[in-house]
XYZ file of C-alpha atoms in Angstrom:
706
model
C -6.403 47.184 21.393
C -9.802 48.010 22.911
C -10.297 48.708 26.638
C -12.509 45.629 27.096
C -9.866 43.405 25.480
C -7.204 44.868 27.751
C -9.322 44.239 30.880
C -9.916 40.604 29.837
C -6.212 40.086 29.206
C -5.211 41.529 32.602
C -7.913 39.379 34.244
C -6.489 36.235 32.634
C -2.992 37.147 33.834
C -4.250 37.426 37.386
C -6.116 34.096 37.276
C -3.060 32.163 36.066
C -0.571 33.839 38.425
C 1.692 34.331 35.435
C 2.724 37.295 33.359
C 1.744 37.835 29.732
C 3.331 40.753 27.948
C 0.877 43.206 26.445
C 2.035 44.521 23.089
C 0.748 46.932 20.467
C -0.410 45.234 17.280
C 1.473 46.144 14.112
C -0.020 45.463 10.691
C 1.907 44.906 7.476
C -1.239 45.400 5.473
C -4.783 46.271 6.431
C -6.524 43.375 8.216
C -3.439 41.183 7.794
C -1.574 39.139 10.399
C 0.443 41.226 12.809
C 3.865 39.794 13.580
C 6.668 41.679 15.259
C 10.230 40.465 15.242
C 11.739 42.792 17.831
C 12.045 42.660 21.618
C 11.817 45.805 23.757
C 11.103 44.941 27.386
C 7.420 44.731 28.288
C 6.323 45.729 24.782
C 7.979 42.641 23.316
C 6.131 39.861 21.503
C 7.478 36.429 20.589
C 7.012 36.028 16.821
C 6.979 32.212 16.761
C 6.475 29.653 19.517
C 7.223 26.059 18.531
C 5.590 23.352 20.640
C 7.696 20.205 20.405
C 11.486 19.901 20.423
C 11.787 16.835 18.213
C 13.612 16.867 14.866
C 10.861 18.873 13.126
C 10.664 21.550 15.807
C 14.440 21.789 16.048
C 15.061 22.060 12.307
C 12.296 24.684 12.019
C 13.904 26.728 14.799
C 17.311 26.523 13.071
C 15.844 27.606 9.733
C 13.837 30.467 11.248
C 16.807 31.736 13.247
C 19.050 31.679 10.187
C 16.373 33.680 8.352
C 16.326 36.261 11.139
C 13.050 35.250 12.824
C 13.071 35.040 16.609
C 11.485 31.906 18.058
C 11.426 29.686 21.138
C 10.472 26.076 21.852
C 8.638 24.252 24.634
C 8.425 20.495 25.126
C 6.523 18.475 27.712
C 9.399 15.991 28.147
C 11.794 16.851 30.940
C 14.774 15.658 28.887
C 15.578 14.560 25.354
C 14.790 10.902 24.686
C 17.580 8.384 24.122
C 15.170 5.925 22.477
C 16.543 5.706 18.893
C 13.147 6.024 17.079
C 13.445 7.199 13.432
C 16.747 6.379 11.763
C 16.511 6.648 7.963
C 17.231 10.077 6.446
C 16.301 10.358 2.782
C 17.990 12.316 -0.018
C 15.842 15.426 0.263
C 16.320 15.782 4.016
C 20.070 15.329 3.625
C 20.051 18.095 0.998
C 18.438 20.396 3.566
C 20.922 19.289 6.232
C 23.851 20.129 3.902
C 22.989 23.793 4.461
C 22.651 23.634 8.239
C 26.294 24.355 9.030
C 27.530 21.076 7.582
C 25.005 18.863 9.386
C 24.798 16.365 6.499
C 28.562 15.960 6.438
C 28.688 15.309 10.174
C 25.922 12.709 9.834
C 27.804 10.970 7.022
C 30.980 10.858 9.111
C 29.185 9.652 12.248
C 26.884 7.007 10.785
C 27.911 3.334 10.438
C 29.545 2.342 7.119
C 26.938 1.783 4.389
C 27.898 -1.888 3.953
C 26.700 -2.508 7.509
C 23.141 -1.293 6.857
C 22.306 -1.562 3.167
C 20.441 -4.891 3.509
C 17.205 -6.235 4.972
C 17.575 -9.849 6.131
C 14.776 -12.392 6.639
C 15.652 -15.373 8.826
C 14.444 -17.993 11.313
C 16.824 -16.555 13.912
C 19.892 -14.334 13.801
C 22.064 -17.434 13.996
C 19.669 -19.664 12.044
C 18.820 -20.135 8.383
C 18.334 -17.179 6.038
C 15.004 -16.955 4.205
C 16.012 -14.056 1.979
C 18.164 -10.933 1.680
C 17.343 -7.637 -0.034
C 20.067 -5.099 -0.878
C 18.495 -1.634 -1.084
C 21.510 0.254 -2.415
C 22.266 0.602 -6.118
C 25.439 2.007 -7.748
C 23.776 5.327 -8.631
C 22.968 5.890 -4.944
C 26.642 6.670 -4.333
C 27.404 8.643 -7.493
C 25.661 11.900 -6.462
C 24.485 12.561 -9.997
C 20.866 13.497 -9.221
C 21.594 14.844 -5.729
C 24.647 16.264 -3.955
C 23.738 14.156 -0.898
C 23.230 10.466 -0.143
C 20.722 8.802 2.168
C 21.814 8.099 5.743
C 21.170 5.693 8.633
C 21.400 7.712 11.845
C 19.337 7.393 15.026
C 16.955 10.196 15.900
C 18.447 10.940 19.321
C 21.881 11.373 17.727
C 20.380 13.697 15.124
C 18.708 15.672 17.923
C 22.061 16.072 19.658
C 23.699 17.464 16.499
C 20.803 19.881 15.958
C 21.048 21.124 19.543
C 24.734 21.938 18.984
C 23.772 24.074 16.001
C 21.097 25.856 18.012
C 23.595 26.516 20.789
C 25.898 28.068 18.192
C 22.973 30.290 17.174
C 22.540 31.476 20.783
C 19.879 29.067 22.071
C 19.959 27.610 25.559
C 18.079 24.654 27.018
C 16.284 25.131 30.342
C 14.416 22.665 32.520
C 11.313 23.564 34.500
C 13.526 23.709 37.608
C 15.663 26.420 36.019
C 12.692 28.375 34.694
C 11.509 31.422 36.596
C 7.971 30.615 35.531
C 7.330 34.169 34.445
C 8.895 35.091 31.166
C 10.002 33.418 27.960
C 12.526 35.018 25.676
C 13.475 33.994 22.180
C 16.320 31.518 21.647
C 15.189 29.297 24.502
C 14.127 25.656 24.694
C 12.016 25.011 27.777
C 11.835 21.337 28.728
C 9.166 19.983 31.063
C 6.614 22.514 29.798
C 3.379 20.988 28.490
C 0.964 22.998 26.359
C -2.441 22.692 28.087
C -4.471 25.506 26.510
C -4.456 27.684 23.422
C -6.284 30.995 23.104
C -6.055 32.522 19.634
C -7.597 35.626 18.107
C -6.915 37.847 15.103
C -4.077 39.597 16.910
C -2.100 36.858 18.679
C -1.969 33.417 20.276
C -1.642 32.756 23.980
C -0.388 29.298 24.894
C -0.785 28.142 28.480
C 1.939 25.721 29.505
C 2.070 23.673 32.708
C 5.256 22.677 34.519
C 6.432 21.397 37.891
C 8.457 23.656 40.154
C 9.354 22.654 43.674
C 6.928 19.725 43.424
C 4.025 22.048 42.598
C 2.180 22.235 39.291
C 2.351 25.732 37.891
C 1.133 27.413 34.729
C 2.371 30.276 32.638
C 1.045 32.076 29.581
C 3.228 32.630 26.544
C 2.049 35.146 23.992
C 3.177 34.819 20.403
C 2.179 35.821 16.904
C 2.322 32.282 15.468
C 2.267 28.915 17.188
C 3.609 25.839 15.397
C 2.540 22.452 16.721
C 5.437 20.087 16.051
C 4.656 17.953 19.084
C 4.388 14.534 17.504
C 1.768 11.915 16.768
C -0.146 12.560 20.010
C -0.064 16.328 19.437
C -1.579 18.411 22.230
C -1.769 21.376 19.840
C -3.880 19.352 17.402
C -6.151 18.144 20.212
C -6.550 21.586 21.799
C -7.525 23.142 18.471
C -9.991 20.301 17.670
C -8.314 19.340 14.396
C -9.391 15.839 13.358
C -7.220 13.149 11.786
C -8.478 11.263 8.720
C -7.316 7.843 7.553
C -6.660 4.376 8.968
C -6.216 4.044 12.738
C -4.630 1.257 14.756
C -3.002 -0.620 11.891
C -0.881 -2.423 14.446
C 0.168 -2.150 18.073
C 3.768 -2.888 18.966
C 6.224 -2.993 21.842
C 9.545 -1.303 21.186
C 12.503 -2.747 23.135
C 15.683 -0.674 23.067
C 18.718 -2.732 24.051
C 22.499 -2.804 23.793
C 24.801 -5.729 23.009
C 28.236 -5.285 21.453
C 28.479 -9.067 21.324
C 25.479 -9.224 18.997
C 26.781 -6.295 16.965
C 30.135 -7.985 16.388
C 28.443 -11.268 15.484
C 26.239 -9.604 12.851
C 29.110 -7.559 11.402
C 31.049 -10.769 10.845
C 28.166 -12.941 9.652
C 25.177 -11.029 8.240
C 25.315 -7.227 8.490
C 22.068 -5.386 7.817
C 19.668 -2.647 8.920
C 16.484 -4.645 9.506
C 16.170 -8.298 10.489
C 12.762 -9.952 10.109
C 12.769 -13.000 12.375
C 10.190 -15.798 12.210
C 10.253 -18.907 14.387
C 7.916 -21.001 16.505
C 8.964 -19.189 19.685
C 8.327 -15.656 18.470
C 8.179 -13.101 15.681
C 9.900 -9.740 15.653
C 11.652 -7.074 13.616
C 15.105 -6.105 14.811
C 16.349 -2.641 13.841
C 20.142 -2.489 13.943
C 20.647 1.200 14.715
C 24.404 0.822 15.040
C 26.172 -2.535 14.761
C 29.502 -0.986 15.766
C 28.049 0.274 19.044
C 25.732 -2.719 19.461
C 22.565 -0.620 19.616
C 19.252 -2.238 18.641
C 15.496 -1.843 18.831
C 13.243 -4.905 18.700
C 9.652 -4.385 17.515
C 7.207 -7.004 18.826
C 3.481 -7.318 17.965
C 1.335 -6.355 20.970
C -2.297 -7.286 21.651
C -3.967 -5.396 24.515
C -5.983 -5.717 26.684
C -5.081 -9.396 26.883
C -1.446 -8.285 26.953
C -0.256 -5.354 29.039
C 2.999 -3.450 29.187
C 3.800 -5.201 32.481
C 3.907 -8.522 30.581
C 7.005 -7.229 28.787
C 9.371 -7.034 31.723
C 13.113 -6.665 31.072
C 13.608 -10.347 31.914
C 10.818 -11.461 29.588
C 12.254 -9.262 26.810
C 15.708 -10.757 27.365
C 14.334 -14.277 26.943
C 12.518 -13.264 23.753
C 15.696 -11.618 22.384
C 17.710 -14.766 23.152
C 15.121 -16.831 21.292
C 15.195 -14.563 18.227
C 19.006 -14.374 18.265
C 19.301 -18.149 18.623
C 21.563 -18.119 21.670
C 22.172 -16.151 24.860
C 24.138 -12.897 24.956
C 26.479 -12.244 27.874
C 26.300 -8.425 27.665
C 22.619 -7.824 26.846
C 21.297 -4.661 28.487
C 17.629 -3.685 28.039
C 17.547 0.122 28.170
C 13.888 0.953 27.524
C 10.546 -0.706 26.790
C 7.580 1.229 25.444
C 4.382 0.583 23.487
C 3.280 2.453 20.379
C 0.465 2.337 17.856
C 0.860 2.487 14.081
C -1.561 4.834 12.273
C -1.921 6.096 8.717
C -3.666 9.450 9.086
C -3.452 13.037 7.898
C -4.926 16.067 9.667
C -8.052 17.495 8.031
C -6.256 20.852 7.983
C -2.760 22.100 8.770
C -3.821 25.666 9.621
C -6.400 26.901 12.129
C -7.240 29.730 14.530
C -7.101 32.595 12.024
C -3.976 30.984 10.491
C -2.076 31.623 13.707
C -1.766 27.943 14.688
C 0.076 25.626 12.290
C 0.653 21.862 12.429
C 3.857 20.249 11.165
C 5.471 16.822 11.214
C 3.756 13.951 13.015
C 1.270 16.429 14.495
C -0.076 16.847 10.938
C 0.448 13.319 9.593
C 1.105 9.860 11.056
C 2.511 7.173 8.757
C 3.541 3.547 9.158
C 7.349 3.540 9.503
C 7.699 1.564 6.250
C 9.998 3.624 4.028
C 10.938 6.153 6.692
C 8.580 8.885 5.481
C 7.507 10.207 8.889
C 10.456 12.281 10.062
C 11.546 13.117 6.514
C 8.137 14.500 5.530
C 8.153 16.573 8.722
C 11.595 18.018 7.995
C 10.372 19.029 4.551
C 7.268 20.593 6.159
C 9.615 22.798 8.182
C 11.644 23.701 5.099
C 8.491 24.744 3.244
C 7.134 26.732 6.183
C 10.226 28.581 7.433
C 10.773 30.957 4.509
C 7.064 31.798 4.341
C 6.984 32.785 8.006
C 10.166 34.815 7.480
C 8.727 36.588 4.415
C 5.638 37.475 6.451
C 7.625 38.669 9.464
C 9.939 40.761 7.290
C 7.086 42.399 5.418
C 7.482 41.137 1.850
C 4.494 38.734 2.012
C 0.887 38.850 3.135
C -0.531 36.447 5.704
C -2.213 34.485 2.920
C 1.232 33.099 2.055
C 0.736 30.758 5.017
C -2.250 29.216 3.234
C 0.144 27.896 0.608
C 1.842 25.773 3.292
C -1.279 23.633 3.681
C -2.096 23.772 -0.037
C 1.350 22.420 -0.887
C 2.219 20.101 1.970
C -1.083 18.342 2.706
C -1.261 16.606 -0.725
C 2.325 15.415 -0.180
C 1.311 14.008 3.213
C -1.666 12.209 1.664
C 0.547 10.760 -1.074
C 3.186 9.613 1.419
C 0.465 8.061 3.580
C -0.676 5.970 0.635
C 2.890 4.998 -0.214
C 3.660 4.058 3.412
C 0.554 1.856 3.585
C 1.547 0.135 0.345
C 5.036 -0.464 1.678
C 3.679 -1.730 5.000
C 1.437 -4.201 3.173
C 4.430 -5.291 1.098
C 6.191 -6.048 4.387
C 3.205 -8.148 5.437
C 3.456 -10.205 2.225
C 6.463 -12.067 3.662
C 4.750 -13.567 6.750
C 1.680 -14.222 4.581
C 3.834 -16.263 2.194
C 5.066 -18.256 5.205
C 1.505 -19.095 6.226
C 1.196 -16.306 8.807
C -1.378 -13.866 7.496
C -1.240 -10.855 9.886
C -4.809 -9.904 9.002
C -5.963 -13.236 10.470
C -4.118 -12.534 13.724
C -5.756 -9.113 13.966
C -9.170 -10.616 13.146
C -8.774 -13.239 15.879
C -7.821 -10.507 18.339
C -10.862 -8.401 17.420
C -13.125 -11.468 17.632
C -11.934 -12.249 21.165
C -12.426 -8.622 22.224
C -15.974 -8.487 20.834
C -17.153 -11.895 22.093
C -15.544 -13.587 25.094
C -13.796 -10.349 26.005
C -16.818 -9.220 27.995
C -17.337 -12.638 29.654
C -14.058 -14.384 30.396
C -11.378 -13.072 32.761
C -8.370 -11.411 31.153
C -6.019 -14.248 32.081
C -8.162 -16.809 30.260
C -8.506 -14.518 27.254
C -4.708 -14.204 27.169
C -4.311 -17.987 27.289
C -6.729 -18.383 24.358
C -4.894 -15.724 22.357
C -1.487 -17.268 23.125
C -2.688 -20.700 22.029
C -4.124 -19.369 18.770
C -0.877 -17.560 17.963
C 1.211 -20.613 18.926
C -0.794 -22.698 16.439
C -0.082 -20.044 13.812
C 3.659 -19.966 14.580
C 3.749 -23.739 14.188
C 3.740 -22.992 10.446
C 7.361 -21.900 10.953
C 8.627 -25.246 12.277
C 11.735 -26.600 10.569
C 9.897 -29.819 9.735
C 7.385 -27.844 7.674
C 9.436 -24.921 6.369
C 12.010 -26.754 4.253
C 12.547 -27.611 0.599
C 11.800 -31.340 1.007
C 8.315 -30.645 2.377
C 5.912 -29.914 -0.548
C 4.086 -27.161 1.356
C 7.344 -25.729 2.660
C 8.857 -25.788 -0.844
C 5.796 -23.953 -2.200
C 6.033 -21.267 0.493
C 9.764 -20.763 0.079
C 9.310 -20.462 -3.700
C 6.646 -17.831 -3.179
C 8.982 -15.997 -0.815
C 11.807 -16.051 -3.376
C 9.449 -14.603 -5.985
C 8.528 -11.733 -3.652
C 12.167 -10.809 -3.050
C 13.290 -11.132 -6.674
C 10.301 -9.128 -7.910
C 10.964 -6.215 -5.520
C 7.582 -6.813 -3.858
C 8.820 -6.862 -0.265
C 9.357 -3.882 2.049
C 11.410 -1.203 0.279
C 13.803 1.285 1.865
C 14.392 3.824 -0.902
C 11.959 5.735 -3.102
C 14.116 8.184 -5.115
C 11.292 9.277 -7.442
C 9.159 10.262 -4.445
C 11.954 11.544 -2.180
C 13.315 14.004 -4.750
C 10.549 14.221 -7.330
C 7.568 15.352 -5.263
C 5.971 18.376 -6.854
C 3.573 21.050 -5.599
C 0.601 21.195 -7.952
C -0.747 24.502 -6.626
C 0.045 27.099 -3.986
C 2.884 29.616 -4.176
C 3.758 28.616 -7.739
C 2.821 29.770 -11.240
C 1.837 26.767 -13.405
C 2.565 27.024 -17.107
C 0.748 25.557 -20.075
C 3.533 23.065 -20.694
C 3.514 21.522 -17.219
C 2.333 17.947 -16.779
C -1.386 17.928 -16.160
C -3.326 16.114 -13.478
C -2.352 14.398 -10.241
C 1.068 12.810 -9.743
C 1.513 9.201 -10.764
C 0.007 6.893 -8.161
C 2.530 5.207 -5.864
C 3.563 1.760 -7.043
C 5.162 0.561 -3.830
C 8.290 -0.236 -5.847
C 11.516 1.697 -6.122
C 11.478 4.121 -9.057
C 14.415 6.248 -10.128
C 14.175 10.033 -9.941
C 14.048 11.871 -13.270
C 15.057 15.573 -13.017
C 12.189 17.959 -13.678
C 11.999 21.754 -13.919
C 8.212 22.103 -13.955
C 6.796 24.687 -11.524
C 6.444 23.165 -8.058
C 9.362 20.762 -8.550
C 12.615 20.772 -6.628
C 15.373 22.514 -8.580
C 17.427 19.873 -10.444
C 20.958 19.312 -9.177
C 24.022 19.891 -11.316
C 27.561 20.769 -10.292
C 28.671 24.202 -11.490
C 31.873 26.195 -11.145
C 31.538 29.674 -9.672
C 33.246 32.222 -11.932
C 34.848 35.027 -9.981
C 38.045 37.030 -9.635
C 39.312 34.510 -7.123
C 41.991 32.093 -8.284
C 40.431 29.372 -6.110
C 38.115 27.072 -8.050
C 34.758 26.751 -6.274
C 32.401 23.993 -7.409
C 28.895 23.861 -5.923
C 25.529 22.277 -6.591
C 22.844 24.386 -8.247
C 20.935 23.836 -4.972
C 23.713 25.716 -3.149
C 22.954 28.834 -5.204
C 19.771 29.255 -3.112
C 20.520 31.084 0.139
C 19.700 29.527 3.512
C 20.431 32.731 5.475
C 17.873 35.078 3.940
C 14.598 35.011 2.047
C 16.018 35.301 -1.440
C 14.611 34.205 -4.796
C 16.971 32.883 -7.456
C 16.530 33.702 -11.154
C 18.487 31.348 -13.431
C 19.152 32.540 -16.983
C 21.622 32.186 -19.858
C 24.017 34.958 -20.983
C 21.605 36.402 -23.566
C 20.495 40.009 -24.007
C 16.760 39.250 -23.687
C 17.470 37.242 -20.497
C 19.389 40.196 -19.064
C 16.329 42.381 -19.701
C 14.216 39.874 -17.761
C 16.762 39.991 -14.926
C 16.600 43.795 -14.721
C 12.799 43.662 -14.627
C 12.943 41.041 -11.859
C 15.279 43.194 -9.761
C 12.906 46.139 -10.221
C 9.825 44.153 -9.188
C 11.589 42.545 -6.210
C 12.459 46.013 -4.926
C 8.756 46.974 -5.094
C 7.915 43.915 -2.989
C 10.781 44.474 -0.528
C 12.061 41.059 -1.589
C 15.574 39.836 -2.334
C 16.596 38.371 -5.686
C 19.839 36.879 -6.902
C 20.484 36.320 -10.593
C 22.508 33.307 -11.651
C 23.859 33.270 -15.199
C 24.757 29.735 -16.315
C 27.464 29.567 -18.968
C 27.820 26.399 -21.051
C 30.731 24.063 -20.415
C 33.379 24.637 -23.083
C 37.135 24.445 -23.295
C 38.896 27.607 -22.206
C 38.546 29.824 -25.280
C 39.677 32.966 -23.529
C 36.199 34.511 -23.594
C 35.174 36.772 -20.707
C 32.314 35.206 -18.766
C 31.107 38.048 -16.582
C 27.508 39.306 -16.588
C 27.929 41.916 -13.871
C 28.691 44.724 -16.312
C 25.733 43.763 -18.521
C 23.426 43.899 -15.487
C 24.906 46.973 -13.811
C 24.000 48.647 -11.523
C 22.379 45.463 -10.152
C 24.937 43.762 -7.926
C 23.481 40.454 -6.697
C 24.661 38.494 -9.736
C 26.667 35.278 -9.918
C 28.180 33.697 -13.030
C 28.631 29.929 -13.042
C 29.746 27.363 -15.612
C 28.487 23.821 -16.098
C 30.827 21.146 -14.783
C 30.954 17.912 -16.717
C 32.886 14.723 -16.158
C 35.862 14.011 -18.401
C 33.764 11.473 -20.282
C 31.616 14.392 -21.439
C 28.556 12.190 -21.432
C 26.323 14.351 -19.274
C 23.677 16.638 -20.684
C 23.819 20.404 -20.417
C 21.917 22.289 -17.715
C 19.092 23.358 -19.989
C 18.669 19.892 -21.488
C 18.465 18.410 -17.980
C 15.641 20.892 -17.355
C 14.100 20.002 -20.753
C 14.332 23.658 -21.750
C 16.274 25.767 -24.216
C 18.976 28.265 -23.264
C 16.470 31.048 -24.014
C 14.449 29.839 -21.043
C 14.484 31.071 -17.439
C 13.684 29.645 -14.002
C 12.697 31.422 -10.783
C 13.423 29.418 -7.637
C 11.918 29.942 -4.172
C 13.952 29.954 -0.940
C 12.921 26.303 -0.343
C 14.606 25.307 -3.629
C 11.303 24.620 -5.391
C 10.648 26.202 -8.770
C 8.022 28.928 -8.587
C 7.957 29.922 -12.280
C 9.656 29.200 -15.580
C 9.613 30.076 -19.260
C 10.841 27.152 -21.358
C 12.098 28.835 -24.504
C 11.442 32.578 -24.416
C 11.067 35.603 -22.164
C 7.792 37.444 -21.395
C 6.820 40.197 -23.815
C 6.313 42.637 -20.928
C 8.744 41.310 -18.325
C 8.022 43.861 -15.580
C 4.255 43.320 -15.647
C 4.702 39.574 -15.892
C 7.134 39.315 -12.974
C 4.895 41.518 -10.866
C 2.136 38.927 -11.294
C 4.586 36.132 -10.462
C 5.678 37.803 -7.205
C 2.069 38.503 -6.249
C 1.295 34.784 -6.484
C 4.496 33.613 -4.755
C 4.082 36.008 -1.837
C 0.378 35.440 -1.260
C -0.705 38.853 -2.502
C -2.976 37.540 -5.247
């Protein structure tokens, strides 16, 4: 570090009345990112600072810590929110959670029974007539044939609590600004009440300035790190401070979110019409009720909101209670409104996920904001973290170059764009129901914009509000019982149209198996082959499509249950996904017990050693009756030790395909899997002619060295 740079750094420390640790830069390669993963007093440097302690920031910190990378988190909130927020966890996220010390299992045990949330219900009130019901669960969703995990319905704040327990078990502690000394941040800490207000990045490090209150006074501190990850939500300060723009559709809808409790309502719905979402349409109001937990009586009501004619103060607890009573159809004796807050629905993706010499990275809602239709927001963010964690760890541990981080944006941004499109389609499908009832939401939004652009600058707000209320009341009159019934010709026509929407699967959908499990990276840290499907992925249809297993490079490794063959007398059956380690950066080579495949395995071990990378070889034996044959590849691959033999597990019916047929490959093929369970490389029916040279090229591409 030059003298001038040192003087500037000391000057900045003095100005902010806070201490920044000065550290010597260490380079893995010439002109590459310098990241240290050790702490030695004043020479220490924090490898990764995560801004935002929501689900994405928490899961990233768990993954990094398990991979041996020290990190810490800061969050501007003084405490963790109890507002339920996101609640649907898709298959892929649950697969990731299976490996976080049994998190998926705990979610499955803690969530409400599936029969209480599998349906969406459309009605005139919760105690009134039903307009339609959609069951989003199919028999295969419970069979765990294509995935070892099932989807879940579990409120975000409960998920946060379970993640915090896992971080505590890993040595993390949560501190408030009152407990903070304001001087020094160590790894394995979560600092609440600390808002990121400035970011200074250069080729050597990032300095984040965070503000906090201590003793009633606003204070600032500087935190120096090698990488900063912005996982601070839709209104990301990290994104704003680094001038990263969002691209897409803004302000699709403004809503008020009312979090309330009522065990009385929960019991009523359990006994009469259990479901996850209730779309309620009547002359007194319109709303979407999210039943987060019918057993506990926990709900969130989403209400359309039209500022500036309406303000948050218009939605007082008493006003919200009256609206809830109207939508329920009767009063509730135990209704308790816990929280009321506004939010805006966007459909945008950041123009870039990396900035500031690749030292600042965006993840989760900071990088993409979707409509909640389909639950893609939190799930896409969790998968961002899964993609990013092993790459940071490989860089920190010296097996990868800094350019590996470029593959994060190359791989994840197209997925975000695709999910944005799918979320918009699903949101518009949701809007088809009120449109069929004579309530076109686009007309309501047009009326609102017209008032804002015309009389909005002339008439007082109160009069504008009265005009808006009258217009909407005229619109809601379309929902009167005298009009919306089978004996009325117009009502019959609208109800028939509604029935067609539900039966044709054209309404709001909950599950998208083909997209949840079948998303594929087209380029990045993968090696495409000539037999991979060409071109962009199939455009989203807005309808549920089943997942078809795929072993093309960039795809998630297909799931199949296999039996681990070992000296132990205990039978161990795992998913092929479980063969990929969560505790270290380790690549998995899957082969058959053939001599030429063993030669490929030896070459892969040799190349991995050159790259200071870890490799495990999995030899899959076909499922056959016990013929007494020895199924042990360790002697054939000696002296290499990181070898596991497994055998296909089939049901007694014997109807399932073999592993290689599921992958649409022959047993002479081979697959190399990355630590995030995505396939980096494959050979469908042969091995490379010069395996060492070939695998060296593969590792160069995977690890960002080519």
